[in-house]
CSV table of C-alpha atoms in Angstrom, one decimal:
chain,number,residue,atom,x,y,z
M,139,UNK,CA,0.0,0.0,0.0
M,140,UNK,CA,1.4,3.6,-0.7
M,141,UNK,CA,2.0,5.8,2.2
M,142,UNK,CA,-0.4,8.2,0.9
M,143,UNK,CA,-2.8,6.4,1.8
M,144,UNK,CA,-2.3,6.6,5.4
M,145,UNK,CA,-3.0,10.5,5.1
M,146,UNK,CA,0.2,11.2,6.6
M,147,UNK,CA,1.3,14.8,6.6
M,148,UNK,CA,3.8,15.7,3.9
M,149,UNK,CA,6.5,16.4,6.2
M,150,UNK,CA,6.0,12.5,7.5
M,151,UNK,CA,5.7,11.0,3.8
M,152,UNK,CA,9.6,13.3,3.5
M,153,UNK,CA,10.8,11.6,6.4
M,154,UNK,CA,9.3,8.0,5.8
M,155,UNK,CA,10.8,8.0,2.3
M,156,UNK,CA,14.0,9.9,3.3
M,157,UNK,CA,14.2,6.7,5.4
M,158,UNK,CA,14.0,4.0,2.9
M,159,UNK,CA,10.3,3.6,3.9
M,160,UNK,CA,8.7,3.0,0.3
M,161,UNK,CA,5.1,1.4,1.3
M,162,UNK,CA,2.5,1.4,4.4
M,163,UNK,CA,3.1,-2.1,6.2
M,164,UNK,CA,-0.1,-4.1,6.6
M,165,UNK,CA,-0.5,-3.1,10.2
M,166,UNK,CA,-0.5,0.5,9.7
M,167,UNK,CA,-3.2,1.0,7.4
M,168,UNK,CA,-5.5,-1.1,9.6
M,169,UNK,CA,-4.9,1.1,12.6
M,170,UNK,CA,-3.5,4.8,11.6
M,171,UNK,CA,-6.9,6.3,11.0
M,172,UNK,CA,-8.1,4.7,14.2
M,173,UNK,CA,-4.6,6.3,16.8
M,174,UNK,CA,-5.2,9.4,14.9
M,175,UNK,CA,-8.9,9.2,15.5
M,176,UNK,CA,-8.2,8.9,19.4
M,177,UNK,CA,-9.4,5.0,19.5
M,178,UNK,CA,-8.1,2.5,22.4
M,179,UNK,CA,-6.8,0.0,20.2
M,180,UNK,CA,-4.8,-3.3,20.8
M,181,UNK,CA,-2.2,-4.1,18.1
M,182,UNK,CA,-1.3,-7.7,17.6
M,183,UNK,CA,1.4,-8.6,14.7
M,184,UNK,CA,4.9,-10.3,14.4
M,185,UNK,CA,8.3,-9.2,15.1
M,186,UNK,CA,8.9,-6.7,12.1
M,187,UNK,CA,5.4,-6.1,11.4
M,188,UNK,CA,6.0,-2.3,11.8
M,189,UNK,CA,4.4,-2.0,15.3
M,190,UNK,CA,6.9,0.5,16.3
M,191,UNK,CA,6.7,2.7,13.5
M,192,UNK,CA,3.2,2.3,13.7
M,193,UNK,CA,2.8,4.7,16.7
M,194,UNK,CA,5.4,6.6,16.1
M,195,UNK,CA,3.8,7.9,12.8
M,196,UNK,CA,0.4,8.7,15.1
M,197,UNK,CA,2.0,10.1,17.5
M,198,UNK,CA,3.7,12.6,15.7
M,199,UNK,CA,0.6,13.1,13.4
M,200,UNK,CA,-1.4,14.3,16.5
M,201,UNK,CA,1.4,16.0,18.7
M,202,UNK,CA,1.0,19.8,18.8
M,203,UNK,CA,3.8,22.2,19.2
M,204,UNK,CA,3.3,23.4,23.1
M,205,UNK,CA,5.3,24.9,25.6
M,206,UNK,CA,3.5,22.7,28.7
M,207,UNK,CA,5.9,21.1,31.2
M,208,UNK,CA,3.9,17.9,31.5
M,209,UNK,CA,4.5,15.2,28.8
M,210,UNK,CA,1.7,14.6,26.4
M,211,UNK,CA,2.7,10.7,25.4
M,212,UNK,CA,4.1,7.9,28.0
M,213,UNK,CA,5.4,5.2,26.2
M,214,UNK,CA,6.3,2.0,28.3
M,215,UNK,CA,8.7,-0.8,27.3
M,216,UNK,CA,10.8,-3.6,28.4
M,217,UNK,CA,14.0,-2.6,28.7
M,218,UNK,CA,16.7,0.3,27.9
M,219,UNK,CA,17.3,-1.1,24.8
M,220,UNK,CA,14.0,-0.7,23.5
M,221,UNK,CA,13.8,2.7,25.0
M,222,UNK,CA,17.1,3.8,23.2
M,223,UNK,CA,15.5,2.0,19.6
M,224,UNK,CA,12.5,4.1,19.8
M,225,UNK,CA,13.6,7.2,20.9
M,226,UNK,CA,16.0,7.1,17.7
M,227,UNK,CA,12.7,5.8,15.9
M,228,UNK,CA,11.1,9.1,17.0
M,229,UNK,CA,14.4,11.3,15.8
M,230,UNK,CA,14.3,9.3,12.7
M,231,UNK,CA,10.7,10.7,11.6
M,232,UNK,CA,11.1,13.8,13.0
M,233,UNK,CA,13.7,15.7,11.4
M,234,UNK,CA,13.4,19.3,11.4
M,235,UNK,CA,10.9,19.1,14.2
M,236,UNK,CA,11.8,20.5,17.6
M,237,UNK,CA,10.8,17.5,20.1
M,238,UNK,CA,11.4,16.8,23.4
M,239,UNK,CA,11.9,13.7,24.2
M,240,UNK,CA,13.5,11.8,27.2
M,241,UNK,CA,14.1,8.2,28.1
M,242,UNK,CA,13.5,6.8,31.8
M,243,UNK,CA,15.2,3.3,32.4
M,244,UNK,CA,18.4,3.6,34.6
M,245,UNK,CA,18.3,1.8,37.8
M,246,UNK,CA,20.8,4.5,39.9
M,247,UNK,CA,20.2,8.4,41.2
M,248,UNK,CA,17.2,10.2,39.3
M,249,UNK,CA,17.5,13.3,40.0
M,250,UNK,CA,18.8,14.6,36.5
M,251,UNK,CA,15.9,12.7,35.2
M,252,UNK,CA,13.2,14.8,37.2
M,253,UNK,CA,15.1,18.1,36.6
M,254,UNK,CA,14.6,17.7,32.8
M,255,UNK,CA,11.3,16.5,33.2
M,256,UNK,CA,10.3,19.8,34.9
M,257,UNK,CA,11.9,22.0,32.3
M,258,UNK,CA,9.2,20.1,29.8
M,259,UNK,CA,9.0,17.4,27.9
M,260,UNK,CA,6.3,16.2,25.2
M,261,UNK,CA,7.2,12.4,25.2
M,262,UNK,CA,8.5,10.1,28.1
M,263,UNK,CA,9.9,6.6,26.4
M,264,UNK,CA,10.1,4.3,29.8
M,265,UNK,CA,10.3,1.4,31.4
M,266,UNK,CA,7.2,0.4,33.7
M,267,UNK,CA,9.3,-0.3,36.8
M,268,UNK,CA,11.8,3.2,36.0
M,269,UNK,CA,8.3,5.3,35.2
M,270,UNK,CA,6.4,4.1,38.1
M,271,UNK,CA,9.2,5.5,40.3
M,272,UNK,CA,10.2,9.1,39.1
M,273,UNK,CA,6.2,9.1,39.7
M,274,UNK,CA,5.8,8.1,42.9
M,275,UNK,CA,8.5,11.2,43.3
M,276,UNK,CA,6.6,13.8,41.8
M,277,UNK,CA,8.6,13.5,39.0
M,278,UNK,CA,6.1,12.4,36.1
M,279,UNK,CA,3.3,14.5,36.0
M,280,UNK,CA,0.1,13.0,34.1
M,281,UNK,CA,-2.2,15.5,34.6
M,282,UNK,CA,-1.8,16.6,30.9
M,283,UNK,CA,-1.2,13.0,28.9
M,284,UNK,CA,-3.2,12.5,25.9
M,285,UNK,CA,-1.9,9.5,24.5
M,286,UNK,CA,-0.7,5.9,26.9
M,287,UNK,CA,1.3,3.5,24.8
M,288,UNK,CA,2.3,-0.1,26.0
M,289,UNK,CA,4.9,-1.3,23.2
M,290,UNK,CA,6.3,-4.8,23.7
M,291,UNK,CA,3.0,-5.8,25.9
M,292,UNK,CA,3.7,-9.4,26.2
M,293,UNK,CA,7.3,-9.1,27.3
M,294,UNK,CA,6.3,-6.7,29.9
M,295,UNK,CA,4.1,-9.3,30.8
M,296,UNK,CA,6.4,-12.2,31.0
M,297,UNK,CA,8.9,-10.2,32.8
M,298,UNK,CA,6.1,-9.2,35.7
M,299,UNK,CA,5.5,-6.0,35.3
M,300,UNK,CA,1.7,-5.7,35.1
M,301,UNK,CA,1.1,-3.9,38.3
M,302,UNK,CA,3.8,-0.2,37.2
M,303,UNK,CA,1.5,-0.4,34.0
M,304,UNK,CA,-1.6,-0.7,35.5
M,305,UNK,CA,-1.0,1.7,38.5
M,306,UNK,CA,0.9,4.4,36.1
M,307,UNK,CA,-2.4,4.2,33.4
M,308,UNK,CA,-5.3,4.5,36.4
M,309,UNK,CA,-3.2,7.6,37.9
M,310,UNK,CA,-3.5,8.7,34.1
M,311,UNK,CA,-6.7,9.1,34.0
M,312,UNK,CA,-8.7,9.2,30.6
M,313,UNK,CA,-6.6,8.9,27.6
M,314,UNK,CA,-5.8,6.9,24.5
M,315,UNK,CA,-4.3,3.5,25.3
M,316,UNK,CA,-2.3,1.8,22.7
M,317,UNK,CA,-1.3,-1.7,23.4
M,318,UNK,CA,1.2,-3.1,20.8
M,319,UNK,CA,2.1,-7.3,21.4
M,320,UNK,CA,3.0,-9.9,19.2
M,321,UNK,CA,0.4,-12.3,21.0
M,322,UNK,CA,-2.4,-11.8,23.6
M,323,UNK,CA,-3.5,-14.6,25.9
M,324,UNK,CA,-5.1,-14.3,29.5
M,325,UNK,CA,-2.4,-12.6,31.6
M,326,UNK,CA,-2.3,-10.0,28.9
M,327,UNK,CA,-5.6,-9.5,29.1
M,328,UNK,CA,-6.2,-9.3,33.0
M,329,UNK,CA,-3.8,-5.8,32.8
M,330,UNK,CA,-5.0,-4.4,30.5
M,331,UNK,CA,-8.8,-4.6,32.0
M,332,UNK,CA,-8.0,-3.1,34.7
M,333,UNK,CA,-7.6,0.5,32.6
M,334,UNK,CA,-9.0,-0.3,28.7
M,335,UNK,CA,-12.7,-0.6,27.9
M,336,UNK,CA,-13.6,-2.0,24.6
M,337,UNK,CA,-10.7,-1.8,23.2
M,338,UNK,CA,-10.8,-2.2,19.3
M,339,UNK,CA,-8.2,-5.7,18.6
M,340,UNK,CA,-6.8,-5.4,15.2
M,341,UNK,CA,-4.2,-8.1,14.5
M,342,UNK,CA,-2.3,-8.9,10.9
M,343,UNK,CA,0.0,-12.3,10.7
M,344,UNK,CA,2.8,-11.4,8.0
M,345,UNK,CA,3.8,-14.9,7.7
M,346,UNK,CA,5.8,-14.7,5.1
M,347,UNK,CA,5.5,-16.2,1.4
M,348,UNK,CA,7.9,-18.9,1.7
M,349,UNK,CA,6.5,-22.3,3.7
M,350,UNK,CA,9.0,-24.7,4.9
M,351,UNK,CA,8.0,-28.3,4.7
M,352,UNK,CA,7.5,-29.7,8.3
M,353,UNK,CA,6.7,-32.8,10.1
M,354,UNK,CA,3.2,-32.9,11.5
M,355,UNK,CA,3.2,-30.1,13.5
M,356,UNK,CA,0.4,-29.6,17.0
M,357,UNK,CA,0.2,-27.4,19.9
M,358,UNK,CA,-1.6,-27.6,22.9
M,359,UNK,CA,-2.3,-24.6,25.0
M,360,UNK,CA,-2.3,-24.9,28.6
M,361,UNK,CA,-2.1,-22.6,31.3
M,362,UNK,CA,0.9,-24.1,33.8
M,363,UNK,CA,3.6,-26.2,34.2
M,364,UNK,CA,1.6,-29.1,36.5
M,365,UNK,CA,-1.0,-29.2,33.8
M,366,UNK,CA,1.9,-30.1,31.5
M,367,UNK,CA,3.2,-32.6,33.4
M,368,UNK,CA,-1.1,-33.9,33.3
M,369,UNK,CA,-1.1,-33.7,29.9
M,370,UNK,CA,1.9,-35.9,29.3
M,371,UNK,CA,0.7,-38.4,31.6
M,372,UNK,CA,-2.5,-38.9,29.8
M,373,UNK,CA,-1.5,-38.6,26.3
M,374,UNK,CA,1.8,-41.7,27.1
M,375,UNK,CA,-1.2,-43.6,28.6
M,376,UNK,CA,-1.7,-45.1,24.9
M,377,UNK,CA,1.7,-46.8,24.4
M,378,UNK,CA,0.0,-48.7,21.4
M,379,UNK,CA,1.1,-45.1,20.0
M,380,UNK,CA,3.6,-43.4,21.8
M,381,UNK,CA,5.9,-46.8,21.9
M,382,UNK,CA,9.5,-44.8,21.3
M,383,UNK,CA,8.6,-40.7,22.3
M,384,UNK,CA,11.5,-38.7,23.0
M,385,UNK,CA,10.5,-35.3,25.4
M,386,UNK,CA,12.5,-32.0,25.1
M,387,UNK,CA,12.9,-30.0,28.2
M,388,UNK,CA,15.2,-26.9,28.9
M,389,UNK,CA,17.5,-28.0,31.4
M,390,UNK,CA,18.9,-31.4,33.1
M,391,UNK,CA,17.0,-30.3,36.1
M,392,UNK,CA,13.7,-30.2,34.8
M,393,UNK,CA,14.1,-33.4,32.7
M,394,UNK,CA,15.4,-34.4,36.5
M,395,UNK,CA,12.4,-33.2,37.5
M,396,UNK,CA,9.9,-34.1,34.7
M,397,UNK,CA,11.4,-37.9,35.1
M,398,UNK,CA,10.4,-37.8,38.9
M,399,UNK,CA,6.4,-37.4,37.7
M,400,UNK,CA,5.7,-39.5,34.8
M,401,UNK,CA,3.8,-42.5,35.7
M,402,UNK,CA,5.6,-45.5,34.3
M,403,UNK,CA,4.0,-48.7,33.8
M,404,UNK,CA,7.0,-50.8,33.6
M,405,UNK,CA,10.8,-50.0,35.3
M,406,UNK,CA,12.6,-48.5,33.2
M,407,UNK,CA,9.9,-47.1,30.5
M,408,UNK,CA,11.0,-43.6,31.3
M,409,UNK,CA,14.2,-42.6,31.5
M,410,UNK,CA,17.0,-39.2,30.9
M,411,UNK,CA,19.6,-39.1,28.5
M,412,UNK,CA,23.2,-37.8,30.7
M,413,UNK,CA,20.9,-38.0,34.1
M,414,UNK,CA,21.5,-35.3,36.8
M,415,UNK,CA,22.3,-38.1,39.2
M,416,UNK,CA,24.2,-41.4,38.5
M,417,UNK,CA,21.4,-43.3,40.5
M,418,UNK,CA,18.8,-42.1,37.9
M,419,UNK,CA,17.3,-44.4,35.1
M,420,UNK,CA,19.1,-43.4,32.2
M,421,UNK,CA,21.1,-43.4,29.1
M,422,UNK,CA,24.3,-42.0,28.0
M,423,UNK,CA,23.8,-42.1,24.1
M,424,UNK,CA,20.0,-42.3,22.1
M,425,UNK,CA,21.4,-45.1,20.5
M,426,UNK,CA,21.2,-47.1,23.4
M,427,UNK,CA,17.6,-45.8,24.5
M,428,UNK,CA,16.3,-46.9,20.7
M,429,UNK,CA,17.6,-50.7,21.2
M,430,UNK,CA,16.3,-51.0,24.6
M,431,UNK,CA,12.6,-52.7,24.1
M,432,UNK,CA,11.4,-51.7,27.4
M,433,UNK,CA,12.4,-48.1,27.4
M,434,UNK,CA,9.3,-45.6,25.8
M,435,UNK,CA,10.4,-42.3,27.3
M,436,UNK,CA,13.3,-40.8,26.9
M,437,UNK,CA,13.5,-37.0,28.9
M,438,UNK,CA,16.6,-34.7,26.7
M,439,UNK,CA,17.5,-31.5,28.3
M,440,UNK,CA,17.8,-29.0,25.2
M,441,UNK,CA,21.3,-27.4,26.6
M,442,UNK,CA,24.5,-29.0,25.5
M,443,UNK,CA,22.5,-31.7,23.3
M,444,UNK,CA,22.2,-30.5,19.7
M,445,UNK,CA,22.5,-32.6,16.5
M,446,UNK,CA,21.2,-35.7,18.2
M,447,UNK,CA,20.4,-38.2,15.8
M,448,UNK,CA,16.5,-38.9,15.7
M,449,UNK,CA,15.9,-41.4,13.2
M,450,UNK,CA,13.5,-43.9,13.9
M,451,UNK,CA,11.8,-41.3,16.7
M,452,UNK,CA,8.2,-41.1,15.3
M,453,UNK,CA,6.8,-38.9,18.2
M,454,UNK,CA,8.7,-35.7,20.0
M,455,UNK,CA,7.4,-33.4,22.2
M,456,UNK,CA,8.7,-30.4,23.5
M,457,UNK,CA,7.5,-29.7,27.0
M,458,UNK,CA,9.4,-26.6,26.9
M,459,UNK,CA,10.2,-24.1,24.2
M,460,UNK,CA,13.8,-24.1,23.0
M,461,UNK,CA,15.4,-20.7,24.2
M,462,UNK,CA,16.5,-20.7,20.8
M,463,UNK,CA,14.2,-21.1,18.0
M,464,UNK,CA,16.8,-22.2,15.7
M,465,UNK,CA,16.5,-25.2,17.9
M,466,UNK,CA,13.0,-26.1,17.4
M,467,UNK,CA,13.4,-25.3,14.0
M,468,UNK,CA,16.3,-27.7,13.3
M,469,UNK,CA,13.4,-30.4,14.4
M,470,UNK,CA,10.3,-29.2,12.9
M,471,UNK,CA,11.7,-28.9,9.2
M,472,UNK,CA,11.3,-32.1,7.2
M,473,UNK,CA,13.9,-34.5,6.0
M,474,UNK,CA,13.6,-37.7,4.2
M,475,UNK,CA,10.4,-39.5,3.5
M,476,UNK,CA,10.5,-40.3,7.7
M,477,UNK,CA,6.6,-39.4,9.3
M,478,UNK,CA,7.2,-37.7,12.7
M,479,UNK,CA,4.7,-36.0,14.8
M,480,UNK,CA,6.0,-32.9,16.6
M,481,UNK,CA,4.2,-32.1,19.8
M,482,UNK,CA,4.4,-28.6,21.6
M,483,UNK,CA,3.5,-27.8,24.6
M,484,UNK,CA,3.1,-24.0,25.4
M,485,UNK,CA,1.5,-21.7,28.4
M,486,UNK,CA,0.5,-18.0,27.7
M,487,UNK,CA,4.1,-16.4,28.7
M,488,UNK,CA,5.4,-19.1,25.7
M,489,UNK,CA,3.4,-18.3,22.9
M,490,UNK,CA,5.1,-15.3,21.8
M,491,UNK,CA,8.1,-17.6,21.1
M,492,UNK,CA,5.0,-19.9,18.8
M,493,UNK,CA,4.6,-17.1,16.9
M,494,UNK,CA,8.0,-16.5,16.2
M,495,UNK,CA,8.5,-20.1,15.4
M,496,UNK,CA,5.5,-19.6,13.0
M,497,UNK,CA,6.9,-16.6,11.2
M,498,UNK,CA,10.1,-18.6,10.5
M,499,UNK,CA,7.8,-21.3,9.1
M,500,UNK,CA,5.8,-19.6,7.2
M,501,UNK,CA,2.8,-21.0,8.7
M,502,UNK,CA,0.6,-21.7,11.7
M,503,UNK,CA,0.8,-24.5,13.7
M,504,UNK,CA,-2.4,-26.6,14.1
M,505,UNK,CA,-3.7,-26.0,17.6
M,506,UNK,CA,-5.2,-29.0,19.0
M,507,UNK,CA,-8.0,-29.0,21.7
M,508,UNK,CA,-7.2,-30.4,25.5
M,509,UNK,CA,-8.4,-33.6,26.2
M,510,UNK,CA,-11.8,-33.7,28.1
M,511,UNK,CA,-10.5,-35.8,31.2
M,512,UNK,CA,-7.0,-33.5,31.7
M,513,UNK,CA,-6.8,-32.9,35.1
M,514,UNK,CA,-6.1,-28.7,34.9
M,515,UNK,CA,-4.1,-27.4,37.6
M,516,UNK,CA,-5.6,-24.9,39.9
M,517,UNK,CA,-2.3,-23.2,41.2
M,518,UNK,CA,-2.7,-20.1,39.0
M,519,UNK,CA,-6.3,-18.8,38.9
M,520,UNK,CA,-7.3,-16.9,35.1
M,521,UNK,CA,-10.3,-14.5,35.5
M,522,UNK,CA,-12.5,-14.4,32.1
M,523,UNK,CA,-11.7,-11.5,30.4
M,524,UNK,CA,-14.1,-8.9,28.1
M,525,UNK,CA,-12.4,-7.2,25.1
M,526,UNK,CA,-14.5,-5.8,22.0
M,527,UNK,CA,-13.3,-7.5,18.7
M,528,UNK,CA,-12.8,-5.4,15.3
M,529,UNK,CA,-15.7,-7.1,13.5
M,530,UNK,CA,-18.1,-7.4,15.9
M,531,UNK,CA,-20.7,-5.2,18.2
M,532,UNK,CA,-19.7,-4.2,21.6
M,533,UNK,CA,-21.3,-6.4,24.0
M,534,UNK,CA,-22.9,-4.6,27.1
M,535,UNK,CA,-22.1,-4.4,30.5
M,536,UNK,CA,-18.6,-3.3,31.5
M,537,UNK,CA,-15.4,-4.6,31.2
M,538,UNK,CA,-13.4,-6.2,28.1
M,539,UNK,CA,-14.2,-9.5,26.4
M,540,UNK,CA,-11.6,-11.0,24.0
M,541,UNK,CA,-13.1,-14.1,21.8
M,542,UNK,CA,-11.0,-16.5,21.1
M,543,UNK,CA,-10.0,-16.6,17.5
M,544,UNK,CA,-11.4,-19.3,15.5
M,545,UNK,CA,-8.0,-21.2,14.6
M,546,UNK,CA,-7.6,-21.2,18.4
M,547,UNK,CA,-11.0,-22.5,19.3
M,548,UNK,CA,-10.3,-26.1,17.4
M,549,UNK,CA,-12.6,-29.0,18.8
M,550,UNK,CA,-11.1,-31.8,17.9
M,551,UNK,CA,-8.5,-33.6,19.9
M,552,UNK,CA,-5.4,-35.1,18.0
M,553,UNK,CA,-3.9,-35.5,20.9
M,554,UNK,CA,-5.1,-39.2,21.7
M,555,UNK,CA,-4.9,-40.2,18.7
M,556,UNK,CA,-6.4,-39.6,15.1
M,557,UNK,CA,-3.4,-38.1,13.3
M,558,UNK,CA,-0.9,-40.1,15.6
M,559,UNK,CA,-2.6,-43.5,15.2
M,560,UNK,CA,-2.8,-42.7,10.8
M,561,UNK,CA,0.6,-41.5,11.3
M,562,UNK,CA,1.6,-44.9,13.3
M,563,UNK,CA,-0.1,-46.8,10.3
M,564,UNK,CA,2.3,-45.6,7.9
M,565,UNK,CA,4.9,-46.4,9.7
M,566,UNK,CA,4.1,-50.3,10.0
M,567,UNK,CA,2.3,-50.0,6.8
């Protein structure tokens, strides 16, 4: 799409092109006329979807020269990295344009900080934790915001830092919120209610053209690491199926772990490769777990394991995301005429890793419903949530509802068998 279309002010179009912006990314079109139009909107797309820019463009489009001390625009983000990269966003596409702009993330004295805040400022870049402090010192004021951005949303998230976020957009009063995230699931969703109301959800994909060719790909979504553990239990329970499964964990201590709660039928069905502890059932090599008739588990810690030979594995499952997708990727992609299903389990703070994964494949991975008899663990209690979708009428009452999309609403359970037991078939076959 051209930029003109976005109805950017000529000075903007300059700067986008001056650049090496040459076209409006899918995500901006969707949402520029609704920031500039003074919507609460919530942003979903992939890494290098053009989030960033996204709001930078509106925010510039509706900042008016002032000479006011208090900031018009708080911007919260992860870390000081993110609040250098768009800070330099900001002087990119503003060229010739006297801003004032300040970044908030240092951990020591902020008394330099508060000084230059005083003097006036139009846009604070922070983090939550670094903003919620020069605040509680009469440093920020928030009298006069217009616009309250969260960039990064389900980083801030994972790294627990709901509660700065929430507190720092109640004491702000009524404004625009902008949430920007690559994914939004339930903890997501329980901060945000607590300052949006019907926010608009406007989410774009960008997958990519190119599809790599993959082994049978599910995921099932569950909300902690003891359902996990439920879910495994059941699903080995058919070891018609699941007769030689290797399970992909993080670190020796959770396969340690992980080992500790599997319900074996038989000694020596579940066992670690390089155990924790010499006393633990085990194997040294995979070789010697695929030989070994009455072994059906086999627990690998992803860290110092890589290039493991998994011919003749017909089922993995990662319990845990690889910290580096390269990892999973390595697995996932097809080789030979072999048929493997590839299992993932993920909790909310995971899936923004699944939808990097995705991006690299080109595609989505199938989600596959939880079985009806798993045994959900209680530990960590998830309030609905109400959020207003794009497409469809506000519902009444208060709060925020957010549907479930359809992809993710899949009622069919692969999990216990269809797809494994036709996959099994064509093995012996």
């Amino acid at each position: 799409m051209s930029l003109d279309k976005l109805k950017l002010s000529k000075p903007l179009v300059t700067a986008m092109n001056d650049a090496g912006y040459i076209s409006a990314k899918e995500i901006q079109a969707k949402t520029m006329s609704r920031i500039i139009g003074g919507q609460d909107i919530i942003a979903v797309g992939p890494e290098g979807c053009g989030k960033t820019t996204t709001y930078v463009l509106g925010v510039l489009m509706k900042l008016k020269y002032s000479t006011d001390e208090a900031p018009k625009v708080l911007i919260l983000v992860p870390d000081g990295e993110r609040v250098e990269a768009v800070i330099a966003e900001f002087m990119l596409l503003s060229k010739n344009r006297d801003l004032r702009i300040i970044g908030l993330y240092g951990t020591g004295g902020m008394e330099e900080e508060i000084n230059t805040l005083l003097d006036g400022i139009d846009i604070v870049v922070a983090t939550p934790t670094r903003a919620r402090a020069v605040y509680l010192k009469l440093g920020l004021n928030l009298n006069r915001l217009q616009t309250f951005i969260v960039d990064d949303a389900e980083v801030i998230v994972k790294q627990g830092m709901q509660l700065p976020v929430a507190e720092l957009a109640r004491s702000a009063g009524k404004v625009q919120h902008l949430i920007f995230t690559t994914v939004v699931h339930d903890k997501l969703n329980l901060m945000i209610d607590q300052f949006m109301n019907f926010p608009v959800t406007i989410e774009v994909e960008d997958l990519g053209e190119s599809k790599a060719e993959t082994h049978a790909l599910l995921l099932y979504q569950v909300p902690n690491f003891k359902t996990k553990i439920n879910l495994l239990n059941l699903l080995l329970r058919d070891d018609e199926v699941f007769d030689k499964v290797i399970v992909f964990v993080n670190s020796r201590l959770t396969a340690q772990k992980l080992s500790n709660n599997l319900h074996a039928a038989k000694p020596g069905a579940v066992a670690v490769l390089n155990p924790l502890f010499f006393d633990e059932e085990g194997f040294d090599h995979i070789d010697d777990f695929k030989v070994t008739p009455e072994a059906r588990v086999l627990i690998v810690a992803n860290e110092g394991f890589s290039g493991l030979d998994l011919s003749g594995i017909h089922f993995m499952f990662h319990f845990e995301l690889p910290e580096e997708k390269e990892t999973f990727l390595s697995r996932a992609v097809k080789e030979g005429e072999e048929e493997v299903v590839a299992i993932t389990f993920a909790t909310d703070l995971e899936l923004a890793e699944v939808r990097k994964i995705e991006q690299s494949l080109g595609k989505k991975i199938e989600v596959a419903a939880l079985p009806d008899d798993l045994v959900i663990d209680k530990s960590v209690k998830v309030q609905a949530v109400k959020t207003r979708k794009e497409t469809e009428d506000a519902p009444k009452g208060g709060g925020a509802y957010h549907e479930k999309k359809e992809s993710n609403s899949k009622s069919y359970n692969y999990g216990i068998g269809q797809k494994a037991k036709m996959t099994m078939k064509k093995k012996h076959g």
